[in-house]
Coordinates of C-alpha atoms and ligand atoms in Angstrom, one line a residue:
X1 CA -84.3 -18.3 -4.6
X2 CA -82.3 -21.0 -6.4
X3 CA -81.7 -24.1 -4.4
X4 CA -78.2 -25.4 -4.3
X5 CA -78.6 -29.2 -3.9
X6 CA -74.9 -29.8 -3.1
X7 CA -75.3 -27.5 -0.1
X8 CA -78.4 -29.4 1.1
X9 CA -76.6 -32.7 0.6
X10 CA -73.7 -31.4 2.8
X11 CA -76.1 -30.2 5.5
X12 CA -77.9 -33.6 5.4
X13 CA -74.7 -35.5 5.8
X14 CA -73.7 -33.6 8.9
X15 CA -77.1 -33.7 10.4
X16 CA -77.2 -37.5 9.9
X17 CA -74.0 -37.6 12.0
X18 CA -75.7 -35.7 14.8
X19 CA -73.7 -32.5 14.1
X20 CA -75.2 -29.0 14.4
X21 CA -75.9 -27.0 11.2
X22 CA -77.2 -23.5 10.9
X23 CA -80.3 -23.3 8.7
X24 CA -82.1 -20.4 7.1
X25 CA -85.8 -19.8 7.9
X26 CA -88.1 -17.0 6.9
X27 CA -88.1 -15.7 10.5
X28 CA -84.5 -16.0 11.7
X29 CA -81.6 -18.5 11.2
X30 CA -81.8 -21.6 13.4
X31 CA -79.1 -23.8 14.9
X32 CA -80.3 -27.2 13.9
X33 CA -79.8 -30.8 14.9
X34 CA -81.5 -34.2 14.8
X35 CA -84.4 -33.8 17.3
X36 CA -84.4 -37.6 17.8
X37 CA -80.7 -37.7 18.8
X38 CA -79.6 -36.9 22.4
X39 CA -76.1 -36.2 21.2
X40 CA -77.2 -33.7 18.6
X41 CA -79.5 -31.9 21.0
X42 CA -76.9 -31.7 23.7
X43 CA -74.5 -30.1 21.2
X44 CA -77.0 -27.3 20.4
X45 CA -77.4 -26.4 24.1
X46 CA -73.6 -26.3 24.5
X47 CA -72.9 -24.2 21.4
X48 CA -75.7 -21.7 22.2
X49 CA -74.7 -21.6 25.9
X50 CA -78.4 -22.1 26.5
X51 CA -79.7 -23.1 30.0
X52 CA -80.8 -26.7 29.9
X53 CA -84.3 -25.9 31.1
X54 CA -85.2 -23.7 28.1
X55 CA -86.8 -26.2 25.6
X56 CA -86.2 -26.2 21.9
X57 CA -88.6 -25.7 18.9
X58 CA -88.8 -28.7 16.6
X59 CA -89.1 -28.1 12.9
X60 CA -91.2 -30.5 10.7
X61 CA -91.8 -30.8 7.0
X62 CA -95.5 -31.4 7.3
X63 CA -98.4 -32.5 9.5
X64 CA -97.9 -36.2 8.6
X65 CA -94.4 -36.2 10.1
X66 CA -95.6 -34.3 13.2
X67 CA -98.4 -36.8 13.9
X68 CA -95.8 -39.4 14.9
X69 CA -94.7 -37.3 17.8
X70 CA -97.6 -35.1 19.0
X71 CA -101.3 -35.1 19.6
X72 CA -103.1 -32.9 17.1
X73 CA -106.3 -31.0 17.9
X74 CA -108.9 -29.0 16.0
X75 CA -107.4 -25.5 16.7
X76 CA -104.1 -26.8 15.5
X77 CA -105.6 -28.1 12.3
X78 CA -107.3 -24.8 11.5
X79 CA -104.2 -22.8 12.1
X80 CA -102.0 -25.3 10.2
X81 CA -104.2 -25.1 7.2
X82 CA -104.2 -21.4 7.1
X83 CA -100.6 -20.4 8.1
X84 CA -98.3 -23.4 7.5
X85 CA -95.6 -23.4 6.4
X86 CA -95.0 -20.0 8.1
X87 CA -94.0 -18.0 11.1
X88 CA -96.1 -19.7 13.8
X89 CA -95.0 -22.2 16.5
X90 CA -97.5 -24.4 18.3
X91 CA -97.3 -25.9 21.8
X92 CA -98.8 -29.4 21.7
X93 CA -98.8 -32.5 23.9
X94 CA -96.1 -35.0 23.2
X95 CA -97.2 -38.6 22.4
X96 CA -95.9 -41.2 24.9
X97 CA -94.2 -43.1 22.0
X98 CA -92.6 -40.0 20.5
X99 CA -89.0 -40.3 19.6
X100 CA -88.1 -36.7 20.5
X101 CA -84.9 -36.5 22.6
X102 CA -85.6 -35.7 26.3
X103 CA -83.0 -33.0 26.0
X104 CA -85.3 -31.0 23.6
X105 CA -88.0 -30.6 26.2
X106 CA -86.0 -31.0 29.4
X107 CA -88.2 -34.0 30.2
X108 CA -91.5 -32.0 29.9
X109 CA -94.6 -33.5 28.2
X110 CA -95.1 -30.6 25.8
X111 CA -93.4 -29.8 22.5
X112 CA -93.0 -26.6 20.5
X113 CA -93.4 -27.3 16.8
X114 CA -93.1 -25.3 13.6
X115 CA -93.2 -25.7 9.8
X116 CA -90.7 -23.2 8.3
X117 CA -91.5 -21.8 4.9
X118 CA -88.0 -21.1 3.6
X119 CA -87.6 -23.2 0.4
X120 CA -84.0 -24.3 1.2
X121 CA -84.9 -25.6 4.7
X122 CA -88.1 -27.2 3.4
X123 CA -86.1 -29.0 0.8
X124 CA -83.7 -30.2 3.5
X125 CA -86.5 -31.3 5.9
X126 CA -88.2 -33.3 3.1
X127 CA -85.0 -35.3 2.7
X128 CA -84.4 -36.1 6.3
X129 CA -85.9 -38.9 8.2
X130 CA -86.1 -36.9 11.5
X131 CA -87.3 -33.5 12.4
X132 CA -84.9 -30.7 13.3
X133 CA -84.6 -29.1 16.8
X134 CA -83.5 -25.5 16.1
X135 CA -83.4 -22.6 18.4
X136 CA -82.4 -19.2 17.0
X137 CA -78.8 -19.3 15.8
X138 CA -77.4 -16.9 18.3
X139 CA -75.5 -17.2 21.6
X140 CA -78.2 -17.3 24.4
X141 CA -79.6 -13.8 25.2
X142 CA -77.8 -12.1 22.3
X143 CA -79.1 -10.7 19.0
X144 CA -80.8 -13.1 16.6
X145 CA -79.2 -13.9 13.2
X146 CA -81.0 -13.0 10.0
X147 CA -78.3 -13.9 7.5
X148 CA -75.3 -16.4 7.3
X149 CA -72.8 -13.7 8.2
X150 CA -74.7 -12.9 11.4
X151 CA -74.5 -16.6 12.3
X152 CA -70.7 -16.4 11.7
X153 CA -70.6 -13.3 13.9
X154 CA -72.2 -15.3 16.7
X155 CA -70.4 -18.6 16.5
X156 CA -67.1 -18.0 14.6
X157 CA -65.7 -21.3 13.5
X158 CA -67.5 -23.3 16.2
X159 CA -70.3 -24.6 13.9
X160 CA -69.4 -26.9 11.2
X161 CA -71.7 -25.6 8.5
X162 CA -74.1 -22.8 7.7
X163 CA -76.6 -23.6 5.0
X164 CA -76.9 -20.5 2.9
X165 CA -80.4 -19.1 2.4
X166 CA -79.9 -15.3 1.9
X167 CA -81.6 -12.9 4.2
X168 CA -84.6 -14.0 6.4
X169 CA -87.7 -12.3 4.8
X170 CA -89.6 -11.7 8.0
X171 CA -86.7 -11.0 10.4
X172 CA -88.6 -11.7 13.7
X173 CA -89.0 -15.1 15.4
X174 CA -92.3 -17.0 15.0
X175 CA -95.4 -16.3 17.1
X176 CA -95.8 -19.0 19.7
X177 CA -99.3 -20.2 20.5
X178 CA -100.1 -22.7 23.2
X179 CA -102.9 -24.9 21.9
X180 CA -103.2 -27.5 24.7
X181 CA -106.3 -25.9 26.4
X182 CA -107.6 -22.5 25.8
X183 CA -105.3 -20.9 23.2
X184 CA -102.7 -18.6 24.6
X185 CA -100.0 -16.5 22.9
X186 CA -96.6 -17.2 24.6
X187 CA -94.5 -15.0 22.4
X188 CA -95.3 -12.2 20.0
X189 CA -93.7 -12.9 16.6
X190 CA -93.8 -12.6 12.9
X191 CA -97.4 -13.6 12.5
X192 CA -99.9 -10.9 13.8
X193 CA -102.2 -12.1 16.5
X194 CA -105.2 -10.5 14.9
X195 CA -104.8 -13.1 12.0
X196 CA -104.7 -16.0 14.5
X197 CA -107.8 -14.6 16.2
X198 CA -109.7 -14.3 12.9
X199 CA -109.2 -18.0 12.2
X200 CA -110.0 -19.2 15.8
X201 CA -112.9 -16.7 15.9
X202 CA -112.1 -15.6 19.4
X203 CA -109.8 -13.3 21.3
X204 CA -106.7 -15.0 22.6
X205 CA -104.9 -14.1 25.8
X206 CA -101.4 -13.0 25.5
X207 CA -99.0 -14.1 28.2
X208 CA -95.9 -12.0 28.8
X209 CA -97.0 -9.2 26.5
X210 CA -95.0 -6.0 26.8
X211 CA -97.9 -4.2 28.4
X212 CA -97.9 -6.7 31.2
X213 CA -94.3 -6.0 32.3
X214 CA -94.8 -4.2 35.6
X215 CA -91.3 -4.0 37.0
X216 CA -88.1 -3.6 35.1
X217 CA -85.9 -6.6 35.4
X218 CA -88.9 -8.9 35.5
X219 CA -87.3 -10.4 32.4
X220 CA -83.8 -11.3 31.9
X221 CA -82.1 -9.6 29.0
X222 CA -82.8 -11.2 25.6
X223 CA -82.0 -10.1 22.0
X224 CA -79.3 -7.9 23.4
X225 CA -76.8 -5.8 21.4
X226 CA -74.8 -5.5 24.6
X227 CA -75.3 -1.8 25.2
X228 CA -77.9 0.3 27.1
X229 CA -81.1 1.1 25.2
X230 CA -83.5 3.9 26.0
X231 CA -87.0 3.5 24.6
X232 CA -89.6 6.1 23.5
X233 CA -87.0 8.8 23.4
X234 CA -88.1 12.3 22.4
X235 CA -84.7 14.0 22.7
X236 CA -81.6 11.9 22.0
X237 CA -78.0 12.7 22.7
X238 CA -75.5 13.0 19.8
X239 CA -73.4 10.4 21.5
X240 CA -76.2 7.8 21.1
X241 CA -77.2 5.9 18.0
X242 CA -80.8 6.9 17.3
X243 CA -83.1 4.1 16.0
X244 CA -86.0 5.5 13.9
X245 CA -89.0 3.8 12.4
X246 CA -89.0 6.1 9.3
X247 CA -86.5 8.2 7.4
X248 CA -86.2 11.9 8.5
X249 CA -85.8 14.7 6.0
X250 CA -82.6 15.7 7.7
X251 CA -80.0 12.9 8.0
X252 CA -77.3 12.7 10.8
X253 CA -74.5 10.2 11.2
X254 CA -76.0 8.7 14.3
X255 CA -79.5 8.1 12.7
X256 CA -80.4 4.5 11.9
X257 CA -83.6 3.8 10.0
X258 CA -85.7 0.7 10.2
X259 CA -87.8 1.7 7.2
X260 CA -88.1 4.4 4.6
X261 CA -91.6 5.3 5.3
X262 CA -92.5 3.8 8.6
X263 CA -93.7 0.4 7.1
X264 CA -93.8 -2.0 10.0
X265 CA -93.1 -5.1 7.9
X266 CA -89.9 -3.5 6.5
X267 CA -89.0 -2.3 10.0
X268 CA -89.4 -5.9 11.4
X269 CA -87.2 -7.3 8.7
X270 CA -84.5 -4.7 9.4
X271 CA -84.6 -4.7 13.3
X272 CA -81.9 -7.3 14.2
X273 CA -79.6 -6.4 11.3
X274 CA -79.8 -2.7 12.3
X275 CA -79.1 -3.5 16.0
X276 CA -76.1 -5.6 14.8
X277 CA -74.9 -2.7 12.6
X278 CA -75.1 -0.4 15.7
X279 CA -73.3 -2.9 17.8
X280 CA -70.4 -2.8 15.3
X281 CA -70.4 1.0 15.1
X282 CA -68.6 3.5 17.3
X283 CA -71.8 4.1 19.4
X284 CA -72.1 2.6 22.8
X285 CA -75.7 3.2 23.6
X286 CA -79.0 3.4 21.7
X287 CA -82.0 5.7 21.9
X288 CA -85.2 4.5 20.2
X289 CA -87.8 6.9 19.1
X290 CA -91.4 5.8 19.6
X291 CA -92.5 2.8 17.4
X292 CA -96.3 2.4 16.9
X293 CA -97.6 -0.3 19.2
X294 CA -99.8 -2.1 16.6
X295 CA -99.5 -5.1 14.4
X296 CA -95.8 -6.1 13.9
X297 CA -94.9 -2.9 15.9
X298 CA -96.0 -4.8 19.0
X299 CA -93.4 -7.6 18.3
X300 CA -90.7 -5.0 17.5
X301 CA -91.5 -3.2 20.8
X302 CA -91.5 -6.6 22.7
X303 CA -87.9 -7.3 21.4
X304 CA -86.7 -3.8 22.2
X305 CA -88.1 -3.9 25.7
X306 CA -86.3 -7.2 26.4
X307 CA -83.1 -5.9 24.8
X308 CA -83.3 -2.9 27.0
X309 CA -83.0 -4.9 30.2
X310 CA -79.2 -4.8 29.7
X311 CA -77.4 -3.7 32.9
Ligands
TXA1 O1 -88.8 -18.3 14.4 C1 -88.5 -19.1 15.3 O2 -89.3 -19.6 16.1 C2 -87.0 -19.5 15.4 C3 -86.6 -20.2 14.1 C4 -85.2 -20.7 14.1 O3 -87.5 -21.3 13.9 N1 -86.7 -20.2 16.5 C5 -86.6 -19.7 17.8 O4 -86.2 -20.5 18.8 O5 -86.9 -18.5 18.0 P1 -85.7 -20.1 20.2 O6 -85.2 -21.3 20.8 O7 -84.8 -18.9 20.1 O8 -87.1 -19.6 20.9 C6 -88.0 -20.6 21.3 C7 -88.8 -20.2 22.4 C8 -88.1 -20.1 23.7 O9 -88.5 -18.9 24.4 C9 -88.6 -21.4 24.5 O10 -88.6 -21.1 25.9 C10 -90.0 -21.5 23.9 O11 -89.9 -21.2 22.6 N2 -90.4 -22.9 24.0 C11 -89.9 -24.0 23.5 N3 -90.5 -25.2 23.8 C12 -91.5 -24.8 24.6 C13 -92.6 -25.5 25.3 N4 -92.7 -26.8 25.2 N5 -93.5 -24.7 26.0 C14 -93.4 -23.4 26.1 N6 -92.4 -22.7 25.4 C15 -91.5 -23.4 24.7
MG2 MG1 -84.0 -17.1 20.5

């Protein structure tokens, strides 16, 4: 993608003044602010309507910039070398002398950090002298944004600037791995766990995996298109939008495909945009036909399970 330097300059100017700017990443768009500025971080929480105790991910250009704020360990180094920049977030210990705003972590001693791959945001990060706190660019609990018009849908005129970066190539948030002690996956995401396991040469425990949800309502709704969702549906009603992993021979007006041939990568990329399309359609409920629970299919199912907690 061609990088528009005037756009990056504009974003930089606003961020230097502790304003919030939406930024493109390969996973989803983020709502960014100076992670060293209390004012900038408070603004992000306010705009997103995010509970104060839900900490933010901080985005860095490279390991050198990170080393100022966090303690780095061997597992981090191995995963960084293999996957960064890319769709993985690490939980690390904050250094005592770190300049990260206490609003980012809600006063906790750990920090979630990530190195986004999107060329526009990398170019921006390289030019800033602070890292960017950036949660996904959506109102808290709603659908994530995978292009600039989605961000506009979410926030209207409330944010000063959206840095254009086209459509997010992965379409699902980063995989979060806690590396403080024994590695643990805290959120399934755009990087498959098998790949992480291969590098660390061991099986990693998954906390909060979809299989572990024992009672409905255990999780508050997240990624919500604001309508009821039924999962693993064999027989849908014509009044429901039907979300399908692959194109069927016979098409119907209420059929929405995530992929032509059931490709999970393509389906991941299309998940949030398709849910947003349904949200804007005449349908008021969604039936989802079974999605294979392997690889990125696990992340897709995780998002749909959480979205289905709508009451
Ligand atoms: O792909 C992504 O990760 C995107 C793009 C914009 O980078 N960001 C994103 O941020 O998904 P957000 O805020 O929507 O989700 C971050 C998740 C939240 O569930 C939060 O609770 C968790 O990361 N988190 C943040 N800091 C943490 C910490 N210190 N310990 C454990 N979890 C943390
Ligand atoms: Mg989010």
